[in-house]
Amino acid sequence: MIGSRLIDVSELVDRAREGQPRAVGRLISLVEDAHPQLREVAAALAPFTGRARVIGLTGPPGVGKSTSTSALLTSLRADGKKVGVLAVDPSSPFSGGALLGDRIRMREHATDPGVFIRSMATRGHLGGLSWAAPQALRVLDAAGFDVVLVETVGVGQSEVDVVKLADTTVVLLAPGMGDGIQAAKAGVLEIADVFVVNKADRDGAEATVRDLKTMVAMSRKGITGPLWRQPILSTVASTMDGIADVVGALAAHHDWLVAHDRLVERRHRRARAEVEAIALETVRARIDGPGDEALNHLAAQVAAGSLDPYTAADHLVAGPPWWG
Amino acid sequence: MIGSRLIDVSELVDRAREGQPRAVGRLISLVEDAHPQLREVAAALAPFTGRARVIGLTGPPGVGKSTSTSALLTSLRADGKKVGVLAVDPSSPFSGGALLGDRIRMREHATDPGVFIRSMATRGHLGGLSWAAPQALRVLDAAGFDVVLVETVGVGQSEVDVVKLADTTVVLLAPGMGDGIQAAKAGVLEIADVFVVNKADRDGAEATVRDLKTMVAMSRKGITGPLWRQPILSTVASTMDGIADVVGALAAHHDWLVAHDRLVERRHRRARAEVEAIALETVRARIDGPGDEALNHLAAQVAAGSLDPYTAADHLVAGPPWWG
């Protein structure tokens, strides 16, 4: 019976909102797997969303992102906040650390019902992260988590995506990455709301902070109007040193966003990116589904040089007979 | 006069095919910038494409990809091949090494008309690499380059994309990355046609080769039918040690693909990915262009929780009045 496989979505959402971790995990899985009832899930969640503060953490490999996430989690829990963590890894054949890190962190917080940690691997298709992570975020938001930390490895498209999701973006750096900072000045300045120099007990930490200060000062020149002054903080996440200051900076940035009507603006931007990603995913699913044969036919002509790929794409988008 | 700004595309293609580097560069720029005459360029190139052998090089940061690309370039040039290089960097705020490396390599080969090197930064939108790199490849193919090396940093979506482009994919590793290899076994095996352990004069090179051999042997168990046996080669790219063997392996893989009808299959797959990426880019451009106001309206409802993002996306894809 097909009927017996139907999930009672509203019951599942109710249980997630009551704080049952299994229900939360189940909902995220439904979202990740693009379950047939995904749209039903999204509709059931919508009225309960928009409450969680979303903090993005990004930075190059080796700066201690997982340790920093864990330290922030501990500190936010001590303040009584319910905290969700989404650790997003690009679908790299070369990455694979997330699951291990996850298990370790899971163990530490396993008995705490106020914490939910989930690793997400983006799928190997266009818009993987753009599409699934915001939906997982909606689950945690609707389930009543006060803060959601979205941790992503800072390489490639993923920091851009995390910024689209977050109310506040923390860029983590570590001593001895000065050259990288120089090369990437503009990019880092654009995405960071808070800079954290982790591993600040190591040689070169002061130089890194100084470089960042120079960069930030230069970027402020000539800008008028309300301006958030990106703090540059130092931490040793493994010993919790400096973590309270980061939590303070996150709260201050949140207040600033609210005071300057920027929170609404950021969330509008997030919703825009989300709707667009889903729309593109919908089109992609149509192409790979009903459009599959048409695409094969067109691709054969393109491979043979008898049709250019743009004309082929126009045929594909124009649609019939396969476009539903 | 608008007319005076029109580019004479067929003349430009003719000049590129005669081997004028400026014309090749200009065409790639038109493609990257999504110039209004892009479709005209694509149509003019199509009949001359399908001849170049496309070699993808990928691997984690620090394995010596640029040095290896440069060494392969030198070796292929010594065999009399015209060689194009596309160095693709994800649009990471944290990367930034490509331009410098490019300048150095450019200098070395600056006076050689049989070499064309180009760095491409993917744009910050969905499908950046999927969309622009294949078109740049078409330019080099039509311009008569015998081999095109596509070098990409092996993190995130980019290796998947490079595999979609390439006839043959080289995965570079270096000693001391054993843990990473273990964690990523499956992914690396799927994408590699040739393994190269670079920096083979360093400690641990033999262990890395041994680990790879074990992985490859295990992956072959139970597979029947024609099977390409992925060679595992050792190089010191900076001194050209072992590079001739890599060039030999690339030729052997090409012959194997042809003998087993797999070259046609791979190129069909490439054309499929390319047409799909352009189709999605076309839809994205419609959403961000004529659909912009509709998207803003829908995003506001989603941010307020009065509409779920899937229903919003359905409205967007359904289209009118903005959908052209």
PDB file of N, CA and C in Angstrom, chain A residues 31-32 58 86-91 120-137 150-153 155-165 273-274 277-278 281, chain B residues 126 157:
ATOM      1  N   VAL A  31      14.543  16.630   3.723  1.00  0.00           N
ATOM      2  CA  VAL A  31      14.956  17.779   2.927  1.00  0.00           C
ATOM      3  C   VAL A  31      16.165  17.428   2.063  1.00  0.00           C
ATOM      4  N   GLU A  32      17.170  16.794   2.681  1.00  0.00           N
ATOM      5  CA  GLU A  32      18.397  16.447   1.956  1.00  0.00           C
ATOM      6  C   GLU A  32      18.124  15.470   0.820  1.00  0.00           C
ATOM      7  N   THR A  58      33.321  30.751   8.488  1.00  0.00           N
ATOM      8  CA  THR A  58      34.072  30.262   7.345  1.00  0.00           C
ATOM      9  C   THR A  58      35.534  30.679   7.482  1.00  0.00           C
ATOM     10  N   LEU A  86      25.025  23.355  11.591  1.00  0.00           N
ATOM     11  CA  LEU A  86      25.082  22.709  10.282  1.00  0.00           C
ATOM     12  C   LEU A  86      26.516  22.823   9.792  1.00  0.00           C
ATOM     13  N   ALA A  87      27.191  21.677   9.673  1.00  0.00           N
ATOM     14  CA  ALA A  87      28.558  21.678   9.165  1.00  0.00           C
ATOM     15  C   ALA A  87      28.483  21.282   7.693  1.00  0.00           C
ATOM     16  N   VAL A  88      28.761  22.240   6.836  1.00  0.00           N
ATOM     17  CA  VAL A  88      28.578  22.004   5.406  1.00  0.00           C
ATOM     18  C   VAL A  88      29.930  21.801   4.739  1.00  0.00           C
ATOM     19  N   ASP A  89      30.067  20.691   4.095  1.00  0.00           N
ATOM     20  CA  ASP A  89      31.285  20.362   3.376  1.00  0.00           C
ATOM     21  C   ASP A  89      31.004  20.316   1.893  1.00  0.00           C
ATOM     22  N   PRO A  90      31.802  20.978   1.097  1.00  0.00           N
ATOM     23  CA  PRO A  90      31.583  20.792  -0.336  1.00  0.00           C
ATOM     24  C   PRO A  90      31.811  19.315  -0.656  1.00  0.00           C
ATOM     25  N   SER A  91      31.217  18.860  -1.720  1.00  0.00           N
ATOM     26  CA  SER A  91      31.270  17.434  -2.052  1.00  0.00           C
ATOM     27  C   SER A  91      32.611  17.076  -2.672  1.00  0.00           C
ATOM     28  N   MET A 120      26.368  18.164   6.647  1.00  0.00           N
ATOM     29  CA  MET A 120      25.719  18.038   5.353  1.00  0.00           C
ATOM     30  C   MET A 120      26.797  17.990   4.282  1.00  0.00           C
ATOM     31  N   ALA A 121      26.716  17.018   3.418  1.00  0.00           N
ATOM     32  CA  ALA A 121      27.593  17.012   2.257  1.00  0.00           C
ATOM     33  C   ALA A 121      26.775  17.526   1.094  1.00  0.00           C
ATOM     34  N   THR A 122      27.315  18.471   0.366  1.00  0.00           N
ATOM     35  CA  THR A 122      26.552  18.954  -0.781  1.00  0.00           C
ATOM     36  C   THR A 122      26.624  17.918  -1.881  1.00  0.00           C
ATOM     37  N   ARG A 123      25.569  17.797  -2.592  1.00  0.00           N
ATOM     38  CA  ARG A 123      25.509  16.834  -3.678  1.00  0.00           C
ATOM     39  C   ARG A 123      26.305  17.342  -4.867  1.00  0.00           C
ATOM     40  N   GLY A 124      26.613  16.428  -5.759  1.00  0.00           N
ATOM     41  CA  GLY A 124      27.435  16.795  -6.908  1.00  0.00           C
ATOM     42  C   GLY A 124      26.668  17.495  -8.014  1.00  0.00           C
ATOM     43  N   HIS A 125      25.625  18.217  -7.687  1.00  0.00           N
ATOM     44  CA  HIS A 125      24.927  18.929  -8.758  1.00  0.00           C
ATOM     45  C   HIS A 125      24.934  20.419  -8.464  1.00  0.00           C
ATOM     46  N   LEU A 126      24.621  21.132  -9.485  1.00  0.00           N
ATOM     47  CA  LEU A 126      24.558  22.579  -9.386  1.00  0.00           C
ATOM     48  C   LEU A 126      23.687  23.021  -8.219  1.00  0.00           C
ATOM     49  N   GLY A 127      24.194  23.968  -7.486  1.00  0.00           N
ATOM     50  CA  GLY A 127      23.357  24.547  -6.452  1.00  0.00           C
ATOM     51  C   GLY A 127      23.141  23.644  -5.262  1.00  0.00           C
ATOM     52  N   GLY A 128      24.013  22.643  -5.098  1.00  0.00           N
ATOM     53  CA  GLY A 128      23.858  21.694  -4.010  1.00  0.00           C
ATOM     54  C   GLY A 128      23.695  22.375  -2.672  1.00  0.00           C
ATOM     55  N   LEU A 129      24.686  23.206  -2.333  1.00  0.00           N
ATOM     56  CA  LEU A 129      24.651  23.873  -1.039  1.00  0.00           C
ATOM     57  C   LEU A 129      23.537  24.908  -0.993  1.00  0.00           C
ATOM     58  N   SER A 130      23.397  25.662  -2.069  1.00  0.00           N
ATOM     59  CA  SER A 130      22.395  26.731  -2.105  1.00  0.00           C
ATOM     60  C   SER A 130      21.010  26.164  -1.870  1.00  0.00           C
ATOM     61  N   TRP A 131      20.834  24.931  -2.262  1.00  0.00           N
ATOM     62  CA  TRP A 131      19.506  24.387  -2.289  1.00  0.00           C
ATOM     63  C   TRP A 131      19.146  23.665  -0.983  1.00  0.00           C
ATOM     64  N   ALA A 132      20.038  22.793  -0.494  1.00  0.00           N
ATOM     65  CA  ALA A 132      19.672  21.954   0.657  1.00  0.00           C
ATOM     66  C   ALA A 132      19.914  22.638   2.005  1.00  0.00           C
ATOM     67  N   ALA A 133      21.018  23.372   2.126  1.00  0.00           N
ATOM     68  CA  ALA A 133      21.353  23.950   3.435  1.00  0.00           C
ATOM     69  C   ALA A 133      20.277  24.909   3.949  1.00  0.00           C
ATOM     70  N   PRO A 134      19.732  25.791   3.119  1.00  0.00           N
ATOM     71  CA  PRO A 134      18.697  26.693   3.644  1.00  0.00           C
ATOM     72  C   PRO A 134      17.473  25.933   4.155  1.00  0.00           C
ATOM     73  N   GLN A 135      17.183  24.791   3.541  1.00  0.00           N
ATOM     74  CA  GLN A 135      16.022  24.017   3.986  1.00  0.00           C
ATOM     75  C   GLN A 135      16.299  23.353   5.336  1.00  0.00           C
ATOM     76  N   ALA A 136      17.524  22.874   5.529  1.00  0.00           N
ATOM     77  CA  ALA A 136      17.908  22.306   6.819  1.00  0.00           C
ATOM     78  C   ALA A 136      17.845  23.391   7.903  1.00  0.00           C
ATOM     79  N   LEU A 137      18.283  24.565   7.511  1.00  0.00           N
ATOM     80  CA  LEU A 137      18.224  25.719   8.411  1.00  0.00           C
ATOM     81  C   LEU A 137      16.787  26.010   8.837  1.00  0.00           C
ATOM     82  N   VAL A 150      26.339  27.888  11.097  1.00  0.00           N
ATOM     83  CA  VAL A 150      26.590  27.215   9.826  1.00  0.00           C
ATOM     84  C   VAL A 150      28.090  27.297   9.559  1.00  0.00           C
ATOM     85  N   GLU A 151      28.728  26.139   9.622  1.00  0.00           N
ATOM     86  CA  GLU A 151      30.179  26.089   9.462  1.00  0.00           C
ATOM     87  C   GLU A 151      30.496  25.552   8.081  1.00  0.00           C
ATOM     88  N   THR A 152      31.335  26.247   7.347  1.00  0.00           N
ATOM     89  CA  THR A 152      31.686  25.740   6.026  1.00  0.00           C
ATOM     90  C   THR A 152      33.153  25.978   5.766  1.00  0.00           C
ATOM     91  N   VAL A 153      33.755  25.074   5.017  1.00  0.00           N
ATOM     92  CA  VAL A 153      35.159  25.229   4.690  1.00  0.00           C
ATOM     93  C   VAL A 153      35.290  26.355   3.675  1.00  0.00           C
ATOM     94  N   VAL A 155      36.585  27.499   0.975  1.00  0.00           N
ATOM     95  CA  VAL A 155      37.213  27.361  -0.330  1.00  0.00           C
ATOM     96  C   VAL A 155      36.110  27.292  -1.372  1.00  0.00           C
ATOM     97  N   GLY A 156      36.218  28.113  -2.366  1.00  0.00           N
ATOM     98  CA  GLY A 156      35.287  28.027  -3.487  1.00  0.00           C
ATOM     99  C   GLY A 156      33.986  28.742  -3.214  1.00  0.00           C
ATOM    100  N   GLN A 157      32.949  28.198  -3.767  1.00  0.00           N
ATOM    101  CA  GLN A 157      31.636  28.819  -3.756  1.00  0.00           C
ATOM    102  C   GLN A 157      31.023  28.851  -2.365  1.00  0.00           C
ATOM    103  N   SER A 158      31.556  28.001  -1.466  1.00  0.00           N
ATOM    104  CA  SER A 158      30.806  27.782  -0.229  1.00  0.00           C
ATOM    105  C   SER A 158      30.759  29.000   0.690  1.00  0.00           C
ATOM    106  N   GLU A 159      31.841  29.820   0.730  1.00  0.00           N
ATOM    107  CA  GLU A 159      31.711  31.001   1.615  1.00  0.00           C
ATOM    108  C   GLU A 159      30.669  31.961   1.098  1.00  0.00           C
ATOM    109  N   VAL A 160      30.587  32.068  -0.207  1.00  0.00           N
ATOM    110  CA  VAL A 160      29.583  32.955  -0.778  1.00  0.00           C
ATOM    111  C   VAL A 160      28.197  32.463  -0.366  1.00  0.00           C
ATOM    112  N   ASP A 161      28.011  31.152  -0.438  1.00  0.00           N
ATOM    113  CA  ASP A 161      26.716  30.591  -0.076  1.00  0.00           C
ATOM    114  C   ASP A 161      26.417  30.775   1.404  1.00  0.00           C
ATOM    115  N   VAL A 162      27.442  30.624   2.240  1.00  0.00           N
ATOM    116  CA  VAL A 162      27.200  30.738   3.674  1.00  0.00           C
ATOM    117  C   VAL A 162      26.832  32.182   4.021  1.00  0.00           C
ATOM    118  N   VAL A 163      27.433  33.117   3.304  1.00  0.00           N
ATOM    119  CA  VAL A 163      27.107  34.513   3.549  1.00  0.00           C
ATOM    120  C   VAL A 163      25.662  34.802   3.172  1.00  0.00           C
ATOM    121  N   LYS A 164      25.213  34.152   2.106  1.00  0.00           N
ATOM    122  CA  LYS A 164      23.822  34.342   1.698  1.00  0.00           C
ATOM    123  C   LYS A 164      22.860  33.841   2.783  1.00  0.00           C
ATOM    124  N   LEU A 165      23.299  32.837   3.543  1.00  0.00           N
ATOM    125  CA  LEU A 165      22.443  32.259   4.578  1.00  0.00           C
ATOM    126  C   LEU A 165      22.452  33.043   5.878  1.00  0.00           C
ATOM    127  N   ALA A 273      17.747  34.324  -2.538  1.00  0.00           N
ATOM    128  CA  ALA A 273      18.714  33.329  -3.002  1.00  0.00           C
ATOM    129  C   ALA A 273      18.110  31.934  -2.922  1.00  0.00           C
ATOM    130  N   GLU A 274      17.336  31.724  -1.870  1.00  0.00           N
ATOM    131  CA  GLU A 274      16.735  30.414  -1.637  1.00  0.00           C
ATOM    132  C   GLU A 274      15.685  30.082  -2.702  1.00  0.00           C
ATOM    133  N   ALA A 277      17.394  29.468  -6.010  1.00  0.00           N
ATOM    134  CA  ALA A 277      18.075  28.168  -6.062  1.00  0.00           C
ATOM    135  C   ALA A 277      17.073  27.035  -6.266  1.00  0.00           C
ATOM    136  N   ILE A 278      15.940  27.125  -5.580  1.00  0.00           N
ATOM    137  CA  ILE A 278      14.926  26.075  -5.734  1.00  0.00           C
ATOM    138  C   ILE A 278      14.338  26.105  -7.144  1.00  0.00           C
ATOM    139  N   GLU A 281      16.785  24.506  -9.383  1.00  0.00           N
ATOM    140  CA  GLU A 281      16.789  23.066  -9.122  1.00  0.00           C
ATOM    141  C   GLU A 281      15.555  22.409  -9.767  1.00  0.00           C
TER     142      GLU A 281
ATOM    143  N   LEU B 126      25.839  30.539  -9.618  1.00  0.00           N
ATOM    144  CA  LEU B 126      25.644  29.117  -9.874  1.00  0.00           C
ATOM    145  C   LEU B 126      26.183  28.722 -11.239  1.00  0.00           C
ATOM    146  N   GLN B 157      33.275  21.644  -5.786  1.00  0.00           N
ATOM    147  CA  GLN B 157      32.601  21.248  -7.002  1.00  0.00           C
ATOM    148  C   GLN B 157      33.555  21.156  -8.193  1.00  0.00           C
TER     149      GLN B 157
END
